[in-house]
PDB file of C-alpha atoms in Angstrom:
ATOM      1  CA  MET A   1      92.810 110.412  91.051  1.00 57.00           C
ATOM      2  CA  PHE A   2      90.850 107.887  93.088  1.00 71.00           C
ATOM      3  CA  SER A   3      87.789 105.817  92.340  1.00 75.00           C
ATOM      4  CA  ALA A   4      84.410 106.401  93.947  1.00 81.00           C
ATOM      5  CA  LYS A   5      84.096 104.654  97.308  1.00 82.00           C
ATOM      6  CA  ASP A   6      81.418 102.275  96.073  1.00 84.00           C
ATOM      7  CA  MET A   7      83.662 101.223  93.146  1.00 89.00           C
ATOM      8  CA  HIS A   8      86.925 100.921  95.068  1.00 88.00           C
ATOM      9  CA  GLN A   9      86.819  97.153  95.634  1.00 91.00           C
ATOM     10  CA  PHE A  10      85.653  96.601  92.057  1.00 93.00           C
ATOM     11  CA  VAL A  11      88.712  98.515  90.734  1.00 93.00           C
ATOM     12  CA  LYS A  12      91.049  96.448  92.936  1.00 94.00           C
ATOM     13  CA  ASP A  13      89.407  93.232  91.706  1.00 95.00           C
ATOM     14  CA  ILE A  14      89.846  94.312  88.070  1.00 96.00           C
ATOM     15  CA  LEU A  15      93.495  95.163  88.769  1.00 96.00           C
ATOM     16  CA  ASN A  16      94.160  91.726  90.267  1.00 96.00           C
ATOM     17  CA  GLU A  17      92.334  89.925  87.457  1.00 97.00           C
ATOM     18  CA  CYS A  18      94.176  91.848  84.725  1.00 96.00           C
ATOM     19  CA  LEU A  19      97.495  91.218  86.464  1.00 97.00           C
ATOM     20  CA  SER A  20      96.765  87.485  86.622  1.00 96.00           C
ATOM     21  CA  ARG A  21      95.869  87.478  82.931  1.00 95.00           C
ATOM     22  CA  LEU A  22      99.018  89.447  82.035  1.00 95.00           C
ATOM     23  CA  GLU A  23     101.124  86.945  83.976  1.00 95.00           C
ATOM     24  CA  LEU A  24      99.458  84.103  82.051  1.00 93.00           C
ATOM     25  CA  CYS A  25      99.889  85.912  78.745  1.00 91.00           C
ATOM     26  CA  THR A  26     103.629  86.406  79.316  1.00 88.00           C
ATOM     27  CA  SER A  27     104.293  82.890  80.573  1.00 88.00           C
ATOM     28  CA  PRO A  28     106.292  80.517  78.360  1.00 84.00           C
ATOM     29  CA  ALA A  29     103.327  78.128  78.376  1.00 83.00           C
ATOM     30  CA  ASN A  30     101.480  80.572  76.096  1.00 80.00           C
ATOM     31  CA  ALA A  31     104.350  81.039  73.649  1.00 80.00           C
ATOM     32  CA  ASN A  32     102.305  79.302  70.959  1.00 87.00           C
ATOM     33  CA  MET A  33      99.832  82.220  70.868  1.00 87.00           C
ATOM     34  CA  PRO A  34     100.315  84.282  67.676  1.00 90.00           C
ATOM     35  CA  VAL A  35     102.665  87.205  68.368  1.00 86.00           C
ATOM     36  CA  ASN A  36     100.294  89.913  67.120  1.00 89.00           C
ATOM     37  CA  GLU A  37      97.459  88.593  69.281  1.00 91.00           C
ATOM     38  CA  ARG A  38      99.735  88.323  72.323  1.00 90.00           C
ATOM     39  CA  HIS A  39     101.024  91.885  71.882  1.00 91.00           C
ATOM     40  CA  LYS A  40      97.504  93.250  71.408  1.00 92.00           C
ATOM     41  CA  LEU A  41      96.313  91.458  74.548  1.00 93.00           C
ATOM     42  CA  GLN A  42      99.351  92.611  76.555  1.00 93.00           C
ATOM     43  CA  GLY A  43      98.818  96.215  75.447  1.00 93.00           C
ATOM     44  CA  SER A  44      95.153  96.151  76.434  1.00 95.00           C
ATOM     45  CA  LEU A  45      95.917  94.580  79.813  1.00 96.00           C
ATOM     46  CA  CYS A  46      98.716  97.088  80.515  1.00 95.00           C
ATOM     47  CA  GLY A  47      96.368  99.966  79.684  1.00 94.00           C
ATOM     48  CA  ILE A  48      93.686  98.665  82.040  1.00 96.00           C
ATOM     49  CA  ILE A  49      96.291  97.975  84.741  1.00 96.00           C
ATOM     50  CA  GLY A  50      97.627 101.534  84.409  1.00 94.00           C
ATOM     51  CA  VAL A  51      94.169 103.072  84.769  1.00 95.00           C
ATOM     52  CA  CYS A  52      93.314 100.835  87.746  1.00 95.00           C
ATOM     53  CA  ILE A  53      96.605 101.719  89.454  1.00 93.00           C
ATOM     54  CA  GLU A  54      95.850 105.401  88.914  1.00 91.00           C
ATOM     55  CA  LYS A  55      92.571 104.955  90.769  1.00 92.00           C
ATOM     56  CA  CYS A  56      94.280 103.313  93.781  1.00 90.00           C
ATOM     57  CA  SER A  57      96.120 104.811  96.702  1.00 85.00           C
ATOM     58  CA  ALA A  58      99.534 103.754  98.000  1.00 82.00           C
ATOM     59  CA  GLU A  59      97.787 101.835 100.784  1.00 84.00           C
ATOM     60  CA  ASP A  60      95.903  99.750  98.213  1.00 86.00           C
ATOM     61  CA  ILE A  61      99.081  98.556  96.506  1.00 86.00           C
ATOM     62  CA  THR A  62     100.855  96.173  98.859  1.00 84.00           C
ATOM     63  CA  LEU A  63     104.587  95.668  98.426  1.00 79.00           C
ATOM     64  CA  GLU A  64     103.963  92.128  97.202  1.00 84.00           C
ATOM     65  CA  LEU A  65     101.435  93.390  94.642  1.00 89.00           C
ATOM     66  CA  ALA A  66     103.927  96.063  93.524  1.00 85.00           C
ATOM     67  CA  ASP A  67     106.529  93.344  92.923  1.00 81.00           C
ATOM     68  CA  ARG A  68     104.072  91.219  90.931  1.00 88.00           C
ATOM     69  CA  LEU A  69     103.036  94.221  88.872  1.00 91.00           C
ATOM     70  CA  MET A  70     106.594  95.308  88.116  1.00 85.00           C
ATOM     71  CA  GLN A  71     107.744  91.784  87.269  1.00 84.00           C
ATOM     72  CA  ALA A  72     104.843  91.285  84.856  1.00 90.00           C
ATOM     73  CA  LEU A  73     105.249  94.733  83.306  1.00 88.00           C
ATOM     74  CA  LEU A  74     108.982  94.229  82.963  1.00 83.00           C
ATOM     75  CA  LEU A  75     108.352  91.134  80.844  1.00 85.00           C
ATOM     76  CA  VAL A  76     106.257  93.306  78.538  1.00 87.00           C
ATOM     77  CA  VAL A  77     108.828  96.101  78.157  1.00 82.00           C
ATOM     78  CA  LYS A  78     111.785  93.735  77.832  1.00 78.00           C
ATOM     79  CA  ASP A  79     110.410  92.537  74.491  1.00 74.00           C
ATOM     80  CA  THR A  80     111.844  95.345  72.363  1.00 69.00           C
ATOM     81  CA  LYS A  81     110.111  93.998  69.243  1.00 73.00           C
ATOM     82  CA  SER A  82     106.747  94.380  70.921  1.00 73.00           C
ATOM     83  CA  SER A  83     104.269  97.049  69.936  1.00 79.00           C
ATOM     84  CA  THR A  84     103.226  97.355  73.585  1.00 82.00           C
ATOM     85  CA  LEU A  85     106.238  99.188  75.037  1.00 79.00           C
ATOM     86  CA  SER A  86     104.356 102.440  75.567  1.00 82.00           C
ATOM     87  CA  GLU A  87     101.489 100.715  77.406  1.00 89.00           C
ATOM     88  CA  GLY A  88     103.951  98.843  79.621  1.00 87.00           C
ATOM     89  CA  TYR A  89     105.863 102.002  80.486  1.00 82.00           C
ATOM     90  CA  TYR A  90     102.572 103.845  81.035  1.00 86.00           C
ATOM     91  CA  ALA A  91     101.570 101.328  83.714  1.00 90.00           C
ATOM     92  CA  ILE A  92     105.071 101.418  85.254  1.00 85.00           C
ATOM     93  CA  CYS A  93     104.925 105.217  85.504  1.00 80.00           C
ATOM     94  CA  LYS A  94     101.467 105.052  87.105  1.00 85.00           C
ATOM     95  CA  LEU A  95     102.717 102.526  89.658  1.00 86.00           C
ATOM     96  CA  THR A  96     105.790 104.640  90.416  1.00 78.00           C
ATOM     97  CA  THR A  97     103.559 107.670  90.989  1.00 79.00           C
ATOM     98  CA  VAL A  98     101.038 105.845  93.205  1.00 82.00           C
ATOM     99  CA  MET A  99     103.811 104.325  95.324  1.00 76.00           C
ATOM    100  CA  ASP A 100     104.449 107.865  96.572  1.00 64.00           C
ATOM    101  CA  SER A 101     107.523 108.289  94.459  1.00 58.00           C
ATOM    102  CA  VAL A 102     108.188 111.907  93.703  1.00 51.00           C
ATOM    103  CA  PHE A 103     109.878 112.641  90.423  1.00 55.00           C
ATOM    104  CA  HIS A 104     112.921 114.844  90.984  1.00 65.00           C
ATOM    105  CA  TYR A 105     114.428 116.939  88.219  1.00 65.00           C
ATOM    106  CA  ASN A 106     118.221 117.030  87.781  1.00 72.00           C
ATOM    107  CA  ASN A 107     119.238 120.261  86.022  1.00 74.00           C
ATOM    108  CA  ASN A 108     122.698 118.962  85.106  1.00 77.00           C
ATOM    109  CA  SER A 109     121.465 115.946  83.148  1.00 72.00           C
ATOM    110  CA  ASN A 110     117.948 117.209  82.210  1.00 70.00           C
ATOM    111  CA  THR A 111     116.581 114.007  83.725  1.00 71.00           C
ATOM    112  CA  TYR A 112     113.625 113.153  85.951  1.00 68.00           C
ATOM    113  CA  HIS A 113     114.235 110.438  88.562  1.00 70.00           C
ATOM    114  CA  ALA A 114     111.901 108.457  90.796  1.00 69.00           C
ATOM    115  CA  MET A 115     112.354 105.403  92.988  1.00 70.00           C
ATOM    116  CA  PHE A 116     110.370 103.202  95.303  1.00 65.00           C
ATOM    117  CA  GLU A 117     111.123 100.130  97.336  1.00 69.00           C
ATOM    118  CA  SER A 118     108.912  97.064  97.324  1.00 66.00           C
ATOM    119  CA  SER A 119     109.219  93.811  99.234  1.00 66.00           C
ATOM    120  CA  GLN A 120     111.988  92.359  97.026  1.00 68.00           C
ATOM    121  CA  TYR A 121     113.404  95.169  94.902  1.00 67.00           C
ATOM    122  CA  LEU A 122     114.513  98.772  94.747  1.00 73.00           C
ATOM    123  CA  TRP A 123     112.964 100.213  91.557  1.00 69.00           C
ATOM    124  CA  MET A 124     114.494 103.307  89.931  1.00 74.00           C
ATOM    125  CA  LEU A 125     113.015 105.135  86.964  1.00 70.00           C
ATOM    126  CA  SER A 126     114.866 107.806  84.952  1.00 73.00           C
ATOM    127  CA  CYS A 127     113.299 109.789  82.142  1.00 67.00           C
ATOM    128  CA  THR A 128     114.717 112.257  79.633  1.00 66.00           C
ATOM    129  CA  SER A 129     113.096 113.738  76.543  1.00 62.00           C
ATOM    130  CA  LYS A 130     114.605 110.869  74.516  1.00 65.00           C
ATOM    131  CA  SER A 131     114.563 107.780  76.741  1.00 64.00           C
ATOM    132  CA  LEU A 132     113.148 106.048  79.780  1.00 64.00           C
ATOM    133  CA  THR A 133     115.362 103.786  81.878  1.00 70.00           C
ATOM    134  CA  LEU A 134     114.128 101.320  84.475  1.00 70.00           C
ATOM    135  CA  ASP A 135     116.659  99.855  86.909  1.00 72.00           C
ATOM    136  CA  PHE A 136     115.804  97.363  89.583  1.00 68.00           C
ATOM    137  CA  ASN A 137     118.031  95.835  92.198  1.00 71.00           C
ATOM    138  CA  SER A 138     117.615  92.997  94.639  1.00 69.00           C
ATOM    139  CA  SER A 139     120.101  91.565  97.072  1.00 68.00           C
ATOM    140  CA  SER A 140     121.262  89.071  94.431  1.00 70.00           C
ATOM    141  CA  SER A 141     120.990  90.844  91.071  1.00 68.00           C
ATOM    142  CA  SER A 142     120.739  94.117  89.170  1.00 67.00           C
ATOM    143  CA  HIS A 143     118.966  94.763  85.858  1.00 62.00           C
ATOM    144  CA  THR A 144     118.413  97.669  83.463  1.00 64.00           C
ATOM    145  CA  CYS A 145     115.730  98.131  80.837  1.00 60.00           C
ATOM    146  CA  LEU A 146     115.954 101.063  78.406  1.00 59.00           C
ATOM    147  CA  CYS A 147     113.410 102.464  75.961  1.00 57.00           C
ATOM    148  CA  PHE A 148     114.135 105.201  73.397  1.00 56.00           C
ATOM    149  CA  PHE A 149     111.370 107.507  72.223  1.00 53.00           C
ATOM    150  CA  ASN A 150     110.910 108.155  68.525  1.00 51.00           C
ATOM    151  CA  LYS A 151     110.149 111.692  67.478  1.00 45.00           C
ATOM    152  CA  ALA A 152     107.382 111.866  64.919  1.00 43.00           C
TER     153      ALA A 152
END
């Protein structure tokens, strides 16, 4: 889903502004902000970022922007005590989809997989009915972030 041509630049500007604000919100300099307020702000920013990403094409998201987005979103989803995990993973899934990653289904493990490469990392996303795993690798390190879904 793309934005109207006359709104395209406006959507990209909103995406960049929200990303900058999310980076500020997750920085250690703002650790004195009350936790509930910080989580609420992060959730709202992640939601807006996800919608803006959805309205962009792969050409709109440069590899450098993809790295900034994933690094900021990873800080949100790494905080397992946060109430914003779903919004963070929502934006990550939107970015993975826009970056022309096709989700492949593995019958043996009942898992969907997607990956894309940005300027610094190889991002891999795996999803089952019970969990979502995000792995990212660079030339110097490897990390995994895991989220389990609760059934209501």
